[in-house]
Amino acid sequence: MWIHHRHQGRCFDFLVVYLQNSDPSADILMFYLKHRTTLHAFYFFHFVIYIGGVVDIVPLLQKLGLSEYEAKAYKVLLDSGIVTAKHVSNLSGIPLTRIYESLVSLEKRGLVATMETRPKRYRALGPDSLRNLIEEKRRRVEEEVKEAENIYETIRSVVSEPPSSEVEVERESFWIFRGRDNCMRELKRNLKEAREEIKLFVGDLSWIDEVMDILEEKSKEGVKFKILCHVNKNTEERVRKLLNLGFEIRSWDEEIIKGNIKDGEKANLTFKNPRPGVRRKDTYGEPGSDRLFNYELLMSMNPVFVKMVETYFESFWKNGRNARELLD
């Protein structure tokens, strides 16, 4: 929305951008870059004004991977068109001794073009060139992952398995995993190691997409699944996905205790509680909503514990209603 304002005999025009929240985002940056010519015509030189405050694009450029000097130089070039390094230095506050390395870096990253005059002149390329920074980040992450995998393989090749005495102690012990991600890793480990049967007693299946590839693989291997979960309109789509894999599913309405049993030899109990300010009913069934909870997982291969958890599961399984019948 354009606002026309008169102050002390002078007229000013502002473009106000309404957002759903007051957090600066890349959307503001892209809007500014695409419409800067129009904005400048209305004395809109340095900021996009939006309800909730004023946003400087320099920090946003830094979030995309530019250094402070690079971001300031690029911002000046966007505002100024074709200019010299000295001009960029004067307007950005970057020392003249540092401006050239920033401009050379921007050119190498595909954000700036250079005119071979005396002195040299520079101009910013269009906003689409910022995608180069996204590609840089992607390549860097891929390289880091590859390096981490190599390190893992190296460590694995030189570290021996624990002695059998320690394995026996582990079978009788109880282990605690804290945090949602650690609990999810333990679940994935159980699923991958399963040879015959997995029994799951869970909730709204808001996490199921994270393990769907493992479930599909285990289904092809012939591993049997018996799943207790919430069966209703909020979970219907996810339940049907599992039914299509040939899993047996029955309904239950438990909220606090979840868990799984692998091949009758290892059992997990998971306890979750909402974080402060989160109510269960506000997040029910939304994909990823389980991240709003605090998690603890109790794991053991102790035969007595495994039998107890299995008995708990079977008592609910016996009384659970068939999911396919409930949905059809």
Tab-separated table of C-alpha atoms in Angstrom:
chain	number	residue	atom	x	y	z
A	1	MET	CA	0.000	0.000	0.000
A	2	TRP	CA	1.350	3.448	-0.919
A	3	ILE	CA	1.166	6.165	1.740
A	4	HIS	CA	1.448	9.832	0.744
A	5	HIS	CA	2.784	11.990	3.578
A	6	ARG	CA	3.473	15.742	3.786
A	7	HIS	CA	5.927	17.007	6.393
A	8	GLN	CA	7.284	20.558	6.718
A	9	GLY	CA	6.250	21.405	3.197
A	10	ARG	CA	7.871	18.310	1.632
A	11	CYS	CA	6.076	15.293	0.198
A	12	PHE	CA	7.142	11.704	0.860
A	13	ASP	CA	5.793	8.453	-0.554
A	14	PHE	CA	6.256	5.137	1.237
A	15	LEU	CA	5.374	1.595	0.301
A	16	VAL	CA	4.147	-0.384	3.287
A	17	VAL	CA	4.446	-4.170	2.987
A	18	TYR	CA	2.040	-6.098	5.196
A	19	LEU	CA	3.378	-9.392	6.540
A	20	GLN	CA	1.772	-12.087	8.650
A	21	ASN	CA	4.461	-11.648	11.276
A	22	SER	CA	7.073	-9.082	12.159
A	23	ASP	CA	10.152	-11.202	11.529
A	24	PRO	CA	12.425	-10.064	8.675
A	25	SER	CA	12.658	-12.696	5.990
A	26	ALA	CA	14.190	-13.437	2.626
A	27	ASP	CA	10.826	-12.471	1.094
A	28	ILE	CA	11.454	-8.852	2.087
A	29	LEU	CA	14.909	-8.967	0.543
A	30	MET	CA	13.655	-10.393	-2.742
A	31	PHE	CA	10.809	-7.851	-2.851
A	32	TYR	CA	13.261	-4.997	-2.376
A	33	LEU	CA	15.652	-6.279	-5.018
A	34	LYS	CA	12.961	-6.820	-7.638
A	35	HIS	CA	11.267	-3.453	-7.101
A	36	ARG	CA	14.166	-1.207	-6.129
A	37	THR	CA	13.908	0.959	-9.277
A	38	THR	CA	10.290	1.832	-8.516
A	39	LEU	CA	11.063	2.287	-4.853
A	40	HIS	CA	13.904	4.706	-5.558
A	41	ALA	CA	11.585	6.822	-7.696
A	42	PHE	CA	9.595	7.445	-4.544
A	43	TYR	CA	12.565	8.402	-2.333
A	44	PHE	CA	12.751	4.844	-1.038
A	45	PHE	CA	16.514	4.453	-0.963
A	46	HIS	CA	17.654	2.301	1.906
A	47	PHE	CA	14.848	0.385	3.551
A	48	VAL	CA	11.691	-1.552	2.973
A	49	ILE	CA	9.192	-0.296	5.546
A	50	TYR	CA	6.719	-2.822	6.867
A	51	ILE	CA	4.254	-3.004	9.712
A	52	GLY	CA	6.335	-3.713	12.803
A	53	GLY	CA	9.562	-1.880	11.958
A	54	VAL	CA	12.268	-1.074	9.409
A	55	VAL	CA	14.370	-3.782	7.773
A	56	ASP	CA	17.924	-3.271	6.556
A	57	ILE	CA	18.776	-5.864	3.898
A	58	VAL	CA	22.464	-6.061	4.885
A	59	PRO	CA	21.866	-8.589	7.732
A	60	LEU	CA	19.698	-10.641	5.376
A	61	LEU	CA	22.504	-10.746	2.824
A	62	GLN	CA	24.856	-11.882	5.586
A	63	LYS	CA	22.478	-14.734	6.422
A	64	LEU	CA	22.789	-15.836	2.810
A	65	GLY	CA	26.544	-16.111	3.293
A	66	LEU	CA	28.068	-12.713	2.503
A	67	SER	CA	30.553	-11.079	4.858
A	68	GLU	CA	29.630	-7.734	6.397
A	69	TYR	CA	31.775	-5.806	3.895
A	70	GLU	CA	30.471	-7.839	0.943
A	71	ALA	CA	26.865	-7.267	2.014
A	72	LYS	CA	27.371	-3.515	2.438
A	73	ALA	CA	29.160	-3.223	-0.905
A	74	TYR	CA	26.464	-5.218	-2.696
A	75	LYS	CA	23.753	-3.053	-1.112
A	76	VAL	CA	25.447	0.139	-2.332
A	77	LEU	CA	25.769	-1.292	-5.847
A	78	LEU	CA	22.077	-2.181	-5.852
A	79	ASP	CA	21.224	1.397	-4.926
A	80	SER	CA	23.783	3.175	-7.107
A	81	GLY	CA	23.960	1.350	-10.429
A	82	ILE	CA	27.333	1.493	-12.240
A	83	VAL	CA	29.936	3.110	-9.960
A	84	THR	CA	33.609	3.037	-9.000
A	85	ALA	CA	35.152	1.274	-6.032
A	86	LYS	CA	35.772	4.638	-4.383
A	87	HIS	CA	32.077	5.475	-4.649
A	88	VAL	CA	31.170	2.156	-3.013
A	89	SER	CA	33.732	2.782	-0.273
A	90	ASN	CA	32.391	6.261	0.476
A	91	LEU	CA	28.743	5.186	0.721
A	92	SER	CA	29.294	1.900	2.538
A	93	GLY	CA	31.903	3.024	5.044
A	94	ILE	CA	34.221	0.211	3.952
A	95	PRO	CA	37.897	1.294	4.016
A	96	LEU	CA	39.277	1.843	0.525
A	97	THR	CA	42.048	-0.649	1.343
A	98	ARG	CA	39.395	-3.358	1.852
A	99	ILE	CA	36.816	-2.478	-0.785
A	100	TYR	CA	38.641	-4.104	-3.706
A	101	GLU	CA	38.854	-7.540	-2.105
A	102	SER	CA	35.122	-7.371	-1.323
A	103	LEU	CA	34.277	-6.447	-4.921
A	104	VAL	CA	36.548	-9.176	-6.314
A	105	SER	CA	34.867	-11.712	-4.009
A	106	LEU	CA	31.402	-10.575	-5.115
A	107	GLU	CA	32.480	-10.913	-8.742
A	108	LYS	CA	33.803	-14.449	-8.172
A	109	ARG	CA	30.515	-15.399	-6.533
A	110	GLY	CA	28.548	-14.193	-9.548
A	111	LEU	CA	26.884	-11.203	-7.883
A	112	VAL	CA	28.795	-8.334	-9.498
A	113	ALA	CA	30.007	-7.495	-13.012
A	114	THR	CA	33.135	-5.415	-13.696
A	115	MET	CA	33.635	-2.834	-16.457
A	116	GLU	CA	37.303	-2.683	-17.538
A	117	THR	CA	37.657	1.102	-17.562
A	118	ARG	CA	40.024	3.423	-15.727
A	119	PRO	CA	39.094	3.409	-12.953
A	120	LYS	CA	37.135	0.159	-13.010
A	121	ARG	CA	33.393	0.382	-12.587
A	122	TYR	CA	31.086	-2.148	-10.998
A	123	ARG	CA	27.407	-3.010	-11.037
A	124	ALA	CA	25.265	-5.501	-9.136
A	125	LEU	CA	23.704	-8.321	-11.126
A	126	GLY	CA	19.995	-9.085	-10.759
A	127	PRO	CA	18.440	-10.604	-7.631
A	128	ASP	CA	18.344	-14.055	-9.218
A	129	SER	CA	22.135	-14.114	-8.871
A	130	LEU	CA	21.627	-14.553	-5.113
A	131	ARG	CA	20.726	-18.158	-5.875
A	132	ASN	CA	24.464	-18.633	-6.399
A	133	LEU	CA	24.828	-18.287	-2.630
A	134	ILE	CA	22.268	-21.025	-2.059
A	135	GLU	CA	24.194	-23.319	-4.405
A	136	GLU	CA	27.400	-22.499	-2.515
A	137	LYS	CA	25.763	-23.510	0.751
A	138	ARG	CA	24.456	-26.724	-0.792
A	139	ARG	CA	27.881	-27.704	-2.153
A	140	ARG	CA	29.541	-26.864	1.159
A	141	VAL	CA	27.078	-29.008	3.117
A	142	GLU	CA	27.531	-31.911	0.685
A	143	GLU	CA	31.311	-31.670	1.071
A	144	GLU	CA	31.020	-31.587	4.868
A	145	VAL	CA	28.738	-34.637	4.857
A	146	LYS	CA	31.150	-36.520	2.596
A	147	GLU	CA	34.070	-35.626	4.867
A	148	ALA	CA	32.085	-36.718	7.942
A	149	GLU	CA	31.292	-40.063	6.298
A	150	ASN	CA	34.985	-40.615	5.545
A	151	ILE	CA	35.887	-39.816	9.155
A	152	TYR	CA	33.199	-42.212	10.369
A	153	GLU	CA	34.507	-45.031	8.176
A	154	THR	CA	38.059	-44.376	9.381
A	155	ILE	CA	37.052	-44.503	13.049
A	156	ARG	CA	34.921	-47.586	12.478
A	157	SER	CA	37.849	-49.400	10.874
A	158	VAL	CA	40.161	-48.852	13.862
A	159	VAL	CA	37.735	-49.182	16.800
A	160	SER	CA	36.967	-52.739	17.871
A	161	GLU	CA	33.632	-54.099	19.086
A	162	PRO	CA	33.118	-54.217	22.884
A	163	PRO	CA	34.100	-57.485	24.596
A	164	SER	CA	31.382	-60.089	25.104
A	165	SER	CA	31.291	-59.390	28.854
A	166	GLU	CA	30.194	-55.803	28.170
A	167	VAL	CA	27.553	-56.988	25.709
A	168	GLU	CA	26.113	-59.255	28.390
A	169	VAL	CA	26.005	-56.352	30.861
A	170	GLU	CA	24.182	-54.278	28.237
A	171	ARG	CA	21.555	-56.985	27.798
A	172	GLU	CA	20.665	-56.790	31.475
A	173	SER	CA	20.907	-53.010	31.801
A	174	PHE	CA	18.484	-50.138	31.318
A	175	TRP	CA	19.490	-47.168	29.198
A	176	ILE	CA	18.011	-43.677	29.002
A	177	PHE	CA	17.874	-41.534	25.849
A	178	ARG	CA	16.839	-37.904	26.263
A	179	GLY	CA	15.626	-35.509	23.585
A	180	ARG	CA	13.396	-36.040	20.594
A	181	ASP	CA	16.213	-36.582	18.072
A	182	ASN	CA	17.969	-39.189	20.237
A	183	CYS	CA	14.695	-41.052	20.736
A	184	MET	CA	14.068	-40.986	16.985
A	185	ARG	CA	17.546	-42.367	16.298
A	186	GLU	CA	16.893	-45.260	18.678
A	187	LEU	CA	13.567	-45.983	16.955
A	188	LYS	CA	15.249	-46.011	13.537
A	189	ARG	CA	17.942	-48.342	14.863
A	190	ASN	CA	15.291	-50.755	16.136
A	191	LEU	CA	13.413	-50.701	12.839
A	192	LYS	CA	16.555	-51.299	10.776
A	193	GLU	CA	17.704	-54.189	12.981
A	194	ALA	CA	14.323	-55.962	12.981
A	195	ARG	CA	14.343	-59.427	11.393
A	196	GLU	CA	10.903	-60.848	12.196
A	197	GLU	CA	8.437	-58.529	13.925
A	198	ILE	CA	8.000	-55.003	15.243
A	199	LYS	CA	5.243	-54.051	17.657
A	200	LEU	CA	4.622	-50.310	17.872
A	201	PHE	CA	2.323	-48.504	20.276
A	202	VAL	CA	2.353	-44.846	19.303
A	203	GLY	CA	0.120	-41.784	19.012
A	204	ASP	CA	-0.861	-39.520	16.131
A	205	LEU	CA	1.926	-40.671	13.750
A	206	SER	CA	3.056	-37.063	13.171
A	207	TRP	CA	6.637	-38.370	12.809
A	208	ILE	CA	5.923	-41.263	10.450
A	209	ASP	CA	7.272	-39.632	7.273
A	210	GLU	CA	10.762	-39.621	8.824
A	211	VAL	CA	10.858	-43.427	8.903
A	212	MET	CA	8.627	-44.284	5.946
A	213	ASP	CA	11.565	-45.384	3.779
A	214	ILE	CA	12.679	-47.824	6.504
A	215	LEU	CA	9.138	-49.155	6.932
A	216	GLU	CA	8.792	-49.733	3.189
A	217	GLU	CA	12.127	-51.571	3.090
A	218	LYS	CA	11.236	-53.774	6.063
A	219	SER	CA	7.844	-54.528	4.551
A	220	LYS	CA	9.584	-55.847	1.419
A	221	GLU	CA	11.871	-57.971	3.618
A	222	GLY	CA	8.819	-59.627	5.155
A	223	VAL	CA	9.081	-58.124	8.639
A	224	LYS	CA	5.643	-58.151	10.297
A	225	PHE	CA	4.251	-54.998	11.909
A	226	LYS	CA	1.550	-54.710	14.548
A	227	ILE	CA	0.757	-51.069	15.298
A	228	LEU	CA	-1.428	-49.457	17.938
A	229	CYS	CA	-2.114	-45.795	17.151
A	230	HIS	CA	-4.771	-43.099	17.094
A	231	VAL	CA	-7.203	-43.766	14.255
A	232	ASN	CA	-9.356	-40.762	13.349
A	233	LYS	CA	-9.779	-38.076	10.693
A	234	ASN	CA	-6.533	-36.366	11.749
A	235	THR	CA	-4.442	-39.503	11.279
A	236	GLU	CA	-6.395	-41.155	8.455
A	237	GLU	CA	-3.946	-40.346	5.652
A	238	ARG	CA	-0.943	-41.674	7.574
A	239	VAL	CA	-2.814	-44.762	8.781
A	240	ARG	CA	-3.835	-45.621	5.221
A	241	LYS	CA	-0.205	-45.383	4.091
A	242	LEU	CA	0.716	-48.016	6.657
A	243	LEU	CA	-2.266	-50.208	5.808
A	244	ASN	CA	-1.154	-50.152	2.172
A	245	LEU	CA	2.169	-51.635	3.300
A	246	GLY	CA	0.283	-54.611	4.722
A	247	PHE	CA	0.682	-53.651	8.380
A	248	GLU	CA	-1.837	-54.712	11.012
A	249	ILE	CA	-3.195	-51.619	12.764
A	250	ARG	CA	-5.597	-51.226	15.654
A	251	SER	CA	-6.765	-48.134	17.491
A	252	TRP	CA	-5.903	-46.976	20.984
A	253	ASP	CA	-6.133	-43.612	22.750
A	254	GLU	CA	-3.156	-43.522	25.105
A	255	GLU	CA	-1.306	-40.181	25.278
A	256	ILE	CA	1.606	-40.509	27.702
A	257	ILE	CA	3.426	-43.831	27.205
A	258	LYS	CA	4.579	-44.972	23.768
A	259	GLY	CA	7.058	-47.623	22.742
A	260	ASN	CA	8.066	-50.552	20.586
A	261	ILE	CA	9.257	-54.144	20.822
A	262	LYS	CA	11.746	-55.624	18.356
A	263	ASP	CA	11.721	-59.362	17.655
A	264	GLY	CA	10.609	-60.054	21.223
A	265	GLU	CA	14.125	-59.329	22.512
A	266	LYS	CA	14.393	-55.555	22.923
A	267	ALA	CA	11.842	-53.024	24.191
A	268	ASN	CA	11.611	-49.243	24.371
A	269	LEU	CA	9.254	-47.092	26.403
A	270	THR	CA	8.973	-43.446	25.378
A	271	PHE	CA	7.553	-40.723	27.601
A	272	LYS	CA	6.635	-37.333	26.187
A	273	ASN	CA	5.379	-34.169	27.816
A	274	PRO	CA	4.565	-30.830	26.179
A	275	ARG	CA	7.043	-28.023	26.531
A	276	PRO	CA	5.955	-24.939	28.530
A	277	GLY	CA	3.158	-23.093	26.753
A	278	VAL	CA	2.207	-26.035	24.506
A	279	ARG	CA	-1.118	-27.807	24.904
A	280	ARG	CA	-1.586	-31.289	23.464
A	281	LYS	CA	-4.874	-30.542	21.750
A	282	ASP	CA	-3.406	-27.513	19.952
A	283	THR	CA	-0.838	-29.635	18.108
A	284	TYR	CA	-2.673	-32.923	17.751
A	285	GLY	CA	-1.951	-34.770	14.539
A	286	GLU	CA	-0.017	-32.023	12.789
A	287	PRO	CA	3.058	-33.378	10.946
A	288	GLY	CA	6.151	-32.498	12.954
A	289	SER	CA	4.143	-31.399	16.005
A	290	ASP	CA	5.938	-34.027	18.092
A	291	ARG	CA	8.927	-31.651	18.095
A	292	LEU	CA	6.979	-29.453	20.524
A	293	PHE	CA	7.384	-32.052	23.273
A	294	ASN	CA	10.144	-33.160	25.630
A	295	TYR	CA	11.074	-36.827	25.253
A	296	GLU	CA	12.734	-39.535	27.316
A	297	LEU	CA	13.190	-43.132	26.176
A	298	LEU	CA	13.891	-46.152	28.369
A	299	MET	CA	15.540	-49.040	26.490
A	300	SER	CA	16.473	-52.523	27.641
A	301	MET	CA	17.010	-56.079	26.443
A	302	ASN	CA	16.334	-57.414	29.932
A	303	PRO	CA	14.004	-60.416	29.326
A	304	VAL	CA	11.731	-59.572	32.266
A	305	PHE	CA	11.331	-55.977	31.088
A	306	VAL	CA	10.725	-57.013	27.469
A	307	LYS	CA	8.066	-59.502	28.575
A	308	MET	CA	6.368	-56.854	30.731
A	309	VAL	CA	6.222	-54.353	27.848
A	310	GLU	CA	4.973	-57.032	25.461
A	311	THR	CA	2.197	-57.984	27.893
A	312	TYR	CA	1.243	-54.306	28.138
A	313	PHE	CA	1.067	-54.081	24.338
A	314	GLU	CA	-0.976	-57.264	23.918
A	315	SER	CA	-3.561	-56.159	26.486
A	316	PHE	CA	-4.345	-53.074	24.398
A	317	TRP	CA	-4.035	-54.963	21.117
A	318	LYS	CA	-6.695	-57.421	22.241
A	319	ASN	CA	-9.195	-54.615	22.867
A	320	GLY	CA	-8.203	-52.359	19.967
A	321	ARG	CA	-10.522	-51.857	16.996
A	322	ASN	CA	-9.376	-52.748	13.492
A	323	ALA	CA	-8.192	-49.575	11.733
A	324	ARG	CA	-9.438	-50.582	8.294
A	325	GLU	CA	-12.934	-51.162	9.640
A	326	LEU	CA	-12.910	-47.793	11.405
A	327	LEU	CA	-11.873	-45.930	8.250
A	328	ASP	CA	-14.134	-47.823	5.800
